[in-house]
mmCIF file of C-alpha atoms in Angstrom:
data_model
loop_
_atom_site.group_PDB
_atom_site.id
_atom_site.type_symbol
_atom_site.label_atom_id
_atom_site.label_comp_id
_atom_site.label_asym_id
_atom_site.label_seq_id
_atom_site.Cartn_x
_atom_site.Cartn_y
_atom_site.Cartn_z
ATOM 1 C CA UNK K 729 0.079 -0.008 -0.010
ATOM 2 C CA UNK K 730 2.749 2.458 0.886
ATOM 3 C CA UNK K 731 4.497 1.703 -2.417
ATOM 4 C CA UNK K 732 1.506 2.602 -4.245
ATOM 5 C CA UNK K 733 1.118 5.804 -2.322
ATOM 6 C CA UNK K 734 4.838 6.713 -3.091
ATOM 7 C CA UNK K 735 4.265 6.029 -6.734
ATOM 8 C CA UNK K 736 1.229 8.227 -6.738
ATOM 9 C CA UNK K 737 3.011 11.058 -4.883
ATOM 10 C CA UNK K 738 6.200 10.960 -7.040
ATOM 11 C CA UNK K 739 4.076 10.777 -10.275
ATOM 12 C CA UNK K 740 2.077 13.734 -9.143
ATOM 13 C CA UNK K 741 5.371 15.665 -8.395
ATOM 14 C CA UNK K 742 6.854 14.716 -11.754
ATOM 15 C CA UNK K 743 3.726 15.782 -13.480
ATOM 16 C CA UNK K 744 3.684 19.091 -11.600
ATOM 17 C CA UNK K 745 7.315 19.798 -12.420
ATOM 18 C CA UNK K 746 6.784 19.009 -16.072
ATOM 19 C CA UNK K 747 3.770 21.247 -16.421
ATOM 20 C CA UNK K 748 5.698 24.059 -14.696
ATOM 21 C CA UNK K 749 8.654 23.597 -16.864
ATOM 22 C CA UNK K 750 6.506 24.014 -19.965
ATOM 23 C CA UNK K 751 4.701 27.028 -18.624
ATOM 24 C CA UNK K 752 8.009 28.719 -17.835
ATOM 25 C CA UNK K 753 9.473 27.790 -21.319
ATOM 26 C CA UNK K 754 6.419 29.297 -23.069
ATOM 27 C CA UNK K 755 6.785 32.503 -20.852
ATOM 28 C CA UNK K 756 10.396 32.801 -21.757
ATOM 29 C CA UNK K 757 9.673 32.293 -25.489
ATOM 30 C CA UNK K 758 6.906 34.939 -25.295
ATOM 31 C CA UNK K 759 9.237 37.369 -23.641
ATOM 32 C CA UNK K 760 11.981 36.646 -26.162
ATOM 33 C CA UNK K 761 9.656 37.418 -29.038
ATOM 34 C CA UNK K 762 8.477 40.684 -27.399
ATOM 35 C CA UNK K 763 11.935 41.756 -26.717
ATOM 36 C CA UNK K 764 12.988 41.136 -30.317
ATOM 37 C CA UNK K 765 10.035 43.222 -31.569
ATOM 38 C CA UNK K 766 10.791 45.922 -29.182
ATOM 39 C CA UNK K 767 14.354 45.983 -30.436
ATOM 40 C CA UNK K 768 13.216 46.231 -33.919
ATOM 41 C CA UNK K 769 10.952 49.112 -33.064
ATOM 42 C CA UNK K 770 13.760 50.920 -31.313
ATOM 43 C CA UNK K 771 16.026 50.416 -34.226
ATOM 44 C CA UNK K 772 13.379 51.839 -36.617
ATOM 45 C CA UNK K 773 12.885 54.902 -34.385
ATOM 46 C CA UNK K 774 16.701 55.511 -33.997
ATOM 47 C CA UNK K 775 17.038 55.187 -37.890
ATOM 48 C CA UNK K 776 14.056 57.583 -38.412
ATOM 49 C CA UNK K 777 15.422 60.125 -36.010
ATOM 50 C CA UNK K 778 18.932 59.617 -37.437
ATOM 51 C CA UNK K 779 20.327 58.833 -34.033
ATOM 52 C CA UNK K 780 23.008 56.288 -32.987
ATOM 53 C CA UNK K 781 23.710 54.664 -29.698
ATOM 54 C CA UNK K 782 27.121 55.435 -28.670
ATOM 55 C CA UNK K 783 29.608 52.664 -28.952
ATOM 56 C CA UNK K 784 30.390 50.762 -25.697
ATOM 57 C CA UNK K 785 33.781 49.686 -27.001
ATOM 58 C CA UNK K 786 36.896 50.989 -25.434
ATOM 59 C CA UNK K 787 39.470 52.645 -27.657
ATOM 60 C CA UNK K 788 41.773 49.647 -27.279
ATOM 61 C CA UNK K 789 39.015 47.140 -28.297
ATOM 62 C CA UNK K 790 38.369 49.482 -31.412
ATOM 63 C CA UNK K 791 42.075 49.550 -32.298
ATOM 64 C CA UNK K 792 42.170 45.682 -32.085
ATOM 65 C CA UNK K 793 38.869 45.188 -34.027
ATOM 66 C CA UNK K 794 40.172 47.228 -36.992
ATOM 67 C CA UNK K 795 42.859 44.625 -37.755
ATOM 68 C CA UNK K 796 41.296 41.243 -38.891
ATOM 69 C CA UNK K 797 44.263 39.355 -37.390
ATOM 70 C CA UNK K 798 43.419 40.799 -33.855
ATOM 71 C CA UNK K 799 39.730 40.593 -34.066
ATOM 72 C CA UNK K 800 39.512 37.589 -31.607
ATOM 73 C CA UNK K 801 41.830 39.626 -29.173
ATOM 74 C CA UNK K 802 39.319 42.535 -29.434
ATOM 75 C CA UNK K 803 36.443 40.189 -28.709
ATOM 76 C CA UNK K 804 38.127 38.648 -25.539
ATOM 77 C CA UNK K 805 39.062 42.272 -24.325
ATOM 78 C CA UNK K 806 35.611 43.618 -24.802
ATOM 79 C CA UNK K 807 34.279 40.646 -22.801
ATOM 80 C CA UNK K 808 36.774 41.178 -20.044
ATOM 81 C CA UNK K 809 35.946 44.800 -19.927
ATOM 82 C CA UNK K 810 32.309 44.582 -19.961
ATOM 83 C CA UNK K 811 31.291 41.106 -18.802
ATOM 84 C CA UNK K 812 29.138 40.457 -21.903
ATOM 85 C CA UNK K 813 28.843 37.038 -23.321
ATOM 86 C CA UNK K 814 30.620 35.831 -26.496
ATOM 87 C CA UNK K 815 27.625 36.278 -28.849
ATOM 88 C CA UNK K 816 27.013 39.858 -27.707
ATOM 89 C CA UNK K 817 30.801 40.716 -27.863
ATOM 90 C CA UNK K 818 30.913 39.465 -31.333
ATOM 91 C CA UNK K 819 27.866 41.400 -32.381
ATOM 92 C CA UNK K 820 29.249 44.532 -30.813
ATOM 93 C CA UNK K 821 32.535 44.166 -32.668
ATOM 94 C CA UNK K 822 30.745 43.440 -35.955
ATOM 95 C CA UNK K 823 28.380 46.343 -35.615
ATOM 96 C CA UNK K 824 31.241 48.741 -34.917
ATOM 97 C CA UNK K 825 33.066 47.396 -38.026
ATOM 98 C CA UNK K 826 29.903 47.629 -40.249
ATOM 99 C CA UNK K 827 29.197 51.176 -39.068
ATOM 100 C CA UNK K 828 32.691 52.372 -39.374
ATOM 101 C CA UNK K 829 34.142 50.362 -42.229
ATOM 102 C CA UNK K 830 31.203 49.293 -44.401
ATOM 103 C CA UNK K 831 33.361 48.047 -47.321
ATOM 104 C CA UNK K 832 35.004 45.504 -45.005
#
């Protein structure tokens, strides 16, 4: 009898955790979609007003980023200086290069 009760309790807990996990996952996905939409709107507004967000790159990072052979060092230094992740650091460097050196 006790074994059956344990199975029911653990099964209920597992089901509760699964439902909670999927609810949280759906919420995170919804927030992610809304964030991307807001970023797009902000980009459109900034472009319409002909405004730019100032670069967060230090002068040393910019100097390293200009040289393709030291781009990785620029990404590492930017991450160290700001604490951003690899993806964001790469995007920051690529955006800086695209804005200042559009021909590559």
